[in-house]
């Protein structure tokens, strides 16, 4: 056996098993002595009883040794693996040939925990790298235009243009910080308990009205069919879902195109779909569209920060719902949200 046992743990377990077996042997010896005294069994000499007790003690020692090693082996493996995880090594799994279901279940749960920690660590590292990049771009632009504004020979038009660029990048930073803060709150589920009954169809109408400046500028036409639905959920979070999906549909639609919004009240759930007829997405983009900071369409990269759909997916998951996307290049996209009633 390659696993090295802790001396203290080994001593405790061996001693416990030894005492149990020795006590059992002592009880048997005592019963035999009593039966001999009563004449129930054949005459046993004192030396024979002592020999029997010694043999029992040796057997108890051997049993405690081998049984202790077998019992402790899975615990030692788990202890050694836990130390590796504590050091930050998540590329580790544990296994054991034990037939005990409890041991196998413990090992499976431990391996699942390590895989989840590894996934979280990777996401955290990617998140930090992406956030740093997203912050750096507008900050660099702000610094550059601020330096240009120091030139006394600038015309009024040039000065106004540079100020607009600074304000634009400042708004990008504000939106990014707001999205990161909301994502943090959602990940910690600090908003998940704010549930109440509200009219879902009215909320979707409010989302459309709130985005009027964006869709009116592009002469977008809406085809809206909403069943009357009262839903119990976090109203503030779900409002973010609809505004994000509708604003994306507007962003990727051409001038004068139509956007369809449907709300269907089904027996055990409600289904909300938002369909545009814009540029659509490839299968590769669809598979990554809900990743943090991922933006599949480079032509619209300056209009977002890649956190919107990641937030949407997390909100829907917190609501015990499901979000799906169906899209083809140049055929538009449909986002479908399914929420339990």
Short mmCIF file of C-alpha atoms in Angstrom, two decimals, residues 18-289:
data_model
loop_
_atom_site.label_atom_id
_atom_site.label_comp_id
_atom_site.label_asym_id
_atom_site.label_seq_id
_atom_site.Cartn_x
_atom_site.Cartn_y
_atom_site.Cartn_z
CA UNK A 18 -7.58 -4.33 19.26
CA UNK A 19 -9.56 -3.48 22.40
CA UNK A 20 -12.84 -4.61 20.82
CA UNK A 21 -11.43 -7.95 19.67
CA UNK A 22 -9.47 -8.47 22.89
CA UNK A 23 -12.58 -7.74 24.95
CA UNK A 24 -14.50 -10.31 22.91
CA UNK A 25 -11.72 -12.86 23.41
CA UNK A 26 -11.60 -12.09 27.12
CA UNK A 27 -15.36 -12.58 27.37
CA UNK A 28 -15.09 -15.97 25.63
CA UNK A 29 -12.23 -16.99 27.89
CA UNK A 30 -14.17 -15.87 30.96
CA UNK A 31 -17.23 -17.83 29.89
CA UNK A 32 -15.11 -20.94 29.34
CA UNK A 33 -13.53 -20.49 32.78
CA UNK A 34 -16.98 -20.13 34.34
CA UNK A 35 -18.32 -23.17 32.54
CA UNK A 36 -15.26 -25.13 33.66
CA UNK A 37 -15.83 -24.08 37.24
CA UNK A 38 -19.43 -25.24 37.00
CA UNK A 39 -18.38 -28.53 35.47
CA UNK A 40 -20.34 -27.92 32.27
CA UNK A 41 -17.27 -28.43 30.07
CA UNK A 42 -14.30 -30.73 30.39
CA UNK A 43 -11.61 -29.78 32.85
CA UNK A 44 -9.44 -26.92 31.51
CA UNK A 45 -6.12 -26.12 33.09
CA UNK A 46 -5.11 -22.57 33.93
CA UNK A 47 -2.24 -22.75 31.44
CA UNK A 48 -4.67 -23.73 28.70
CA UNK A 49 -6.85 -20.73 29.50
CA UNK A 50 -3.84 -18.40 29.49
CA UNK A 51 -2.68 -19.86 26.18
CA UNK A 52 -6.16 -19.38 24.74
CA UNK A 53 -6.17 -15.78 25.87
CA UNK A 54 -2.70 -15.13 24.39
CA UNK A 55 -3.74 -16.66 21.08
CA UNK A 56 -6.86 -14.50 21.11
CA UNK A 57 -4.74 -11.42 21.87
CA UNK A 58 -2.38 -12.15 18.97
CA UNK A 59 -5.33 -12.75 16.66
CA UNK A 60 -6.87 -9.47 17.84
CA UNK A 61 -3.62 -7.62 17.12
CA UNK A 62 -3.36 -9.08 13.60
CA UNK A 63 -7.03 -8.39 12.88
CA UNK A 64 -6.76 -4.82 14.13
CA UNK A 65 -3.71 -4.25 11.93
CA UNK A 66 -5.18 -5.54 8.67
CA UNK A 67 -8.72 -4.28 9.28
CA UNK A 68 -7.37 -0.89 10.35
CA UNK A 69 -5.29 -0.56 7.19
CA UNK A 70 -8.29 -1.42 5.04
CA UNK A 71 -10.62 0.97 6.84
CA UNK A 72 -8.15 3.83 6.92
CA UNK A 73 -6.97 3.56 3.31
CA UNK A 74 -9.90 5.51 1.75
CA UNK A 75 -9.69 8.16 4.48
CA UNK A 76 -5.97 8.62 3.89
CA UNK A 77 -6.51 8.96 0.13
CA UNK A 78 -9.20 11.55 0.73
CA UNK A 79 -7.02 13.42 3.22
CA UNK A 80 -4.06 13.56 0.82
CA UNK A 81 -6.30 14.71 -2.05
CA UNK A 82 -7.88 17.41 0.16
CA UNK A 83 -4.43 18.79 0.95
CA UNK A 84 -3.69 19.02 -2.78
CA UNK A 85 -6.95 20.87 -3.40
CA UNK A 86 -6.16 23.24 -0.52
CA UNK A 87 -2.87 24.06 -2.30
CA UNK A 88 -4.82 24.99 -5.44
CA UNK A 89 -4.34 21.77 -7.39
CA UNK A 90 -7.73 21.00 -8.97
CA UNK A 91 -6.41 18.43 -11.46
CA UNK A 92 -6.81 15.54 -9.06
CA UNK A 93 -9.22 12.64 -8.64
CA UNK A 94 -9.49 9.92 -6.02
CA UNK A 95 -10.64 6.32 -6.41
CA UNK A 96 -10.76 3.19 -4.29
CA UNK A 97 -11.57 -0.47 -4.84
CA UNK A 98 -13.82 -0.55 -1.79
CA UNK A 99 -17.21 -2.14 -2.35
CA UNK A 100 -18.86 0.06 0.26
CA UNK A 101 -21.40 2.34 -1.39
CA UNK A 102 -20.76 5.06 1.20
CA UNK A 103 -17.05 5.19 0.29
CA UNK A 104 -17.77 5.26 -3.44
CA UNK A 105 -20.40 7.98 -2.99
CA UNK A 106 -17.99 10.09 -0.92
CA UNK A 107 -15.30 9.77 -3.59
CA UNK A 108 -17.73 10.61 -6.40
CA UNK A 109 -18.92 13.70 -4.54
CA UNK A 110 -15.34 14.77 -3.83
CA UNK A 111 -14.36 14.39 -7.51
CA UNK A 112 -17.46 16.34 -8.58
CA UNK A 113 -16.57 19.11 -6.10
CA UNK A 114 -13.01 19.33 -7.45
CA UNK A 115 -14.27 19.51 -11.04
CA UNK A 116 -16.63 22.32 -10.07
CA UNK A 117 -13.84 24.18 -8.26
CA UNK A 118 -11.62 23.78 -11.30
CA UNK A 119 -14.37 25.17 -13.51
CA UNK A 120 -14.95 28.12 -11.17
CA UNK A 121 -11.22 28.84 -11.03
CA UNK A 122 -10.96 28.85 -14.81
CA UNK A 123 -14.03 31.09 -15.17
CA UNK A 124 -12.68 33.44 -12.51
CA UNK A 125 -9.32 33.77 -14.28
CA UNK A 126 -11.02 34.34 -17.64
CA UNK A 127 -13.39 36.83 -16.05
CA UNK A 128 -10.55 38.89 -14.56
CA UNK A 129 -8.66 38.86 -17.87
CA UNK A 130 -11.74 39.90 -19.83
CA UNK A 131 -12.71 42.62 -17.36
CA UNK A 132 -9.19 44.04 -17.50
CA UNK A 133 -9.35 44.13 -21.28
CA UNK A 134 -12.83 45.67 -21.35
CA UNK A 135 -11.77 48.40 -18.92
CA UNK A 136 -8.50 49.09 -20.70
CA UNK A 137 -10.05 49.92 -24.09
CA UNK A 138 -12.33 52.83 -23.03
CA UNK A 139 -9.78 54.09 -20.48
CA UNK A 140 -7.11 54.26 -23.17
CA UNK A 141 -9.51 56.16 -25.43
CA UNK A 142 -10.41 58.60 -22.65
CA UNK A 143 -6.75 59.20 -21.86
CA UNK A 144 -5.93 59.78 -25.53
CA UNK A 145 -8.71 62.27 -26.15
CA UNK A 146 -7.99 64.04 -22.86
CA UNK A 147 -4.38 64.52 -23.97
CA UNK A 148 -5.57 65.89 -27.32
CA UNK A 149 -7.79 68.40 -25.51
CA UNK A 150 -4.68 69.94 -23.97
CA UNK A 151 -3.68 71.32 -27.37
CA UNK A 152 -4.55 75.07 -27.32
CA UNK A 153 -4.69 75.16 -31.12
CA UNK A 154 -7.81 72.96 -31.29
CA UNK A 155 -10.87 74.33 -33.02
CA UNK A 156 -14.22 74.41 -31.27
CA UNK A 157 -15.51 71.59 -33.49
CA UNK A 158 -12.49 69.40 -32.71
CA UNK A 159 -12.81 70.08 -29.02
CA UNK A 160 -16.53 69.19 -29.11
CA UNK A 161 -15.78 65.97 -31.04
CA UNK A 162 -13.16 64.88 -28.52
CA UNK A 163 -15.48 65.64 -25.61
CA UNK A 164 -18.17 63.48 -27.24
CA UNK A 165 -15.68 60.62 -27.56
CA UNK A 166 -14.75 60.95 -23.89
CA UNK A 167 -18.42 60.96 -22.86
CA UNK A 168 -19.12 57.95 -25.08
CA UNK A 169 -16.32 55.90 -23.49
CA UNK A 170 -17.36 57.10 -20.02
CA UNK A 171 -20.86 55.73 -20.69
CA UNK A 172 -19.29 52.43 -21.82
CA UNK A 173 -17.41 52.22 -18.51
CA UNK A 174 -20.57 53.04 -16.56
CA UNK A 175 -22.55 50.34 -18.36
CA UNK A 176 -19.73 47.83 -17.83
CA UNK A 177 -19.49 48.55 -14.11
CA UNK A 178 -23.29 48.34 -13.77
CA UNK A 179 -23.37 44.99 -15.56
CA UNK A 180 -20.54 43.59 -13.44
CA UNK A 181 -22.26 44.73 -10.23
CA UNK A 182 -25.55 43.13 -11.31
CA UNK A 183 -23.74 39.95 -12.30
CA UNK A 184 -22.07 39.86 -8.88
CA UNK A 185 -25.41 40.30 -7.10
CA UNK A 186 -27.01 37.62 -9.24
CA UNK A 187 -24.15 35.17 -8.69
CA UNK A 188 -24.45 35.70 -4.93
CA UNK A 189 -28.27 35.35 -5.25
CA UNK A 190 -28.76 38.48 -3.15
CA UNK A 191 -31.64 39.49 -5.45
CA UNK A 192 -33.18 36.05 -5.82
CA UNK A 193 -35.49 36.37 -2.81
CA UNK A 194 -37.31 39.48 -4.06
CA UNK A 195 -40.27 37.54 -5.43
CA UNK A 196 -43.80 38.85 -5.83
CA UNK A 197 -46.81 38.51 -8.15
CA UNK A 198 -46.84 40.82 -11.19
CA UNK A 199 -48.33 41.03 -14.67
CA UNK A 200 -45.74 39.61 -17.05
CA UNK A 201 -47.52 40.85 -20.19
CA UNK A 202 -47.55 44.42 -18.86
CA UNK A 203 -43.86 44.19 -17.99
CA UNK A 204 -42.98 43.17 -21.56
CA UNK A 205 -45.03 46.10 -22.91
CA UNK A 206 -43.13 48.45 -20.59
CA UNK A 207 -39.84 47.05 -21.87
CA UNK A 208 -40.86 47.78 -25.46
CA UNK A 209 -41.93 51.33 -24.60
CA UNK A 210 -38.72 51.98 -22.64
CA UNK A 211 -36.67 51.11 -25.73
CA UNK A 212 -38.66 53.35 -28.08
CA UNK A 213 -35.77 55.74 -28.88
CA UNK A 214 -33.68 52.85 -30.21
CA UNK A 215 -36.33 51.15 -32.36
CA UNK A 216 -37.98 54.39 -33.52
CA UNK A 217 -34.65 55.58 -34.91
CA UNK A 218 -34.50 52.47 -37.13
CA UNK A 219 -38.23 52.50 -38.00
CA UNK A 220 -38.61 49.02 -36.50
CA UNK A 221 -42.13 47.55 -36.57
CA UNK A 222 -43.33 45.33 -33.71
CA UNK A 223 -45.74 42.41 -34.01
CA UNK A 224 -46.74 41.69 -30.42
CA UNK A 225 -49.07 38.95 -29.13
CA UNK A 226 -49.21 38.65 -25.34
CA UNK A 227 -51.45 36.40 -23.28
CA UNK A 228 -52.52 37.85 -19.95
CA UNK A 229 -50.19 36.24 -17.40
CA UNK A 230 -49.60 36.83 -13.68
CA UNK A 231 -46.24 35.47 -12.62
CA UNK A 232 -44.52 35.10 -9.25
CA UNK A 233 -40.88 36.10 -9.61
CA UNK A 234 -38.25 38.79 -9.21
CA UNK A 235 -39.73 41.61 -11.27
CA UNK A 236 -36.55 43.71 -11.44
CA UNK A 237 -34.43 40.82 -12.70
CA UNK A 238 -36.92 39.66 -15.31
CA UNK A 239 -37.30 43.24 -16.61
CA UNK A 240 -33.59 43.10 -17.40
CA UNK A 241 -34.19 39.90 -19.41
CA UNK A 242 -36.82 41.44 -21.69
CA UNK A 243 -35.01 44.76 -22.22
CA UNK A 244 -31.82 42.92 -23.13
CA UNK A 245 -33.47 40.51 -25.57
CA UNK A 246 -35.53 43.24 -27.23
CA UNK A 247 -32.61 45.68 -27.45
CA UNK A 248 -30.47 42.94 -29.04
CA UNK A 249 -33.23 42.27 -31.56
CA UNK A 250 -33.32 45.98 -32.41
CA UNK A 251 -29.53 46.21 -32.61
CA UNK A 252 -29.23 43.33 -35.09
CA UNK A 253 -32.24 44.31 -37.22
CA UNK A 254 -32.01 46.38 -40.38
CA UNK A 255 -34.01 49.57 -40.83
CA UNK A 256 -37.73 48.96 -41.31
CA UNK A 257 -37.66 45.27 -40.33
CA UNK A 258 -40.19 43.58 -38.03
CA UNK A 259 -39.63 42.11 -34.56
CA UNK A 260 -42.12 39.55 -33.20
CA UNK A 261 -42.74 39.16 -29.48
CA UNK A 262 -44.93 36.34 -28.18
CA UNK A 263 -46.10 35.45 -24.66
CA UNK A 264 -47.91 32.12 -24.42
CA UNK A 265 -49.68 31.02 -21.24
CA UNK A 266 -49.38 27.24 -21.08
CA UNK A 267 -50.55 24.79 -18.45
CA UNK A 268 -47.44 24.60 -16.28
CA UNK A 269 -45.23 27.31 -17.76
CA UNK A 270 -45.10 30.52 -19.76
CA UNK A 271 -43.11 30.91 -22.97
CA UNK A 272 -41.73 34.26 -24.14
CA UNK A 273 -40.13 34.48 -27.58
CA UNK A 274 -38.38 37.42 -29.24
CA UNK A 275 -37.72 37.04 -32.98
CA UNK A 276 -35.78 39.35 -35.29
CA UNK A 277 -35.00 39.06 -39.01
CA UNK A 278 -31.49 40.45 -38.90
CA UNK A 279 -28.05 39.01 -39.55
CA UNK A 280 -28.57 35.80 -37.53
CA UNK A 281 -25.81 33.62 -36.08
CA UNK A 282 -23.71 30.64 -37.04
CA UNK A 283 -23.87 27.44 -34.99
CA UNK A 284 -20.49 28.26 -33.44
CA UNK A 285 -21.72 31.64 -32.22
CA UNK A 286 -24.92 30.10 -30.83
CA UNK A 287 -22.88 27.67 -28.73
CA UNK A 288 -20.94 30.53 -27.10
CA UNK A 289 -23.50 33.33 -27.09
#
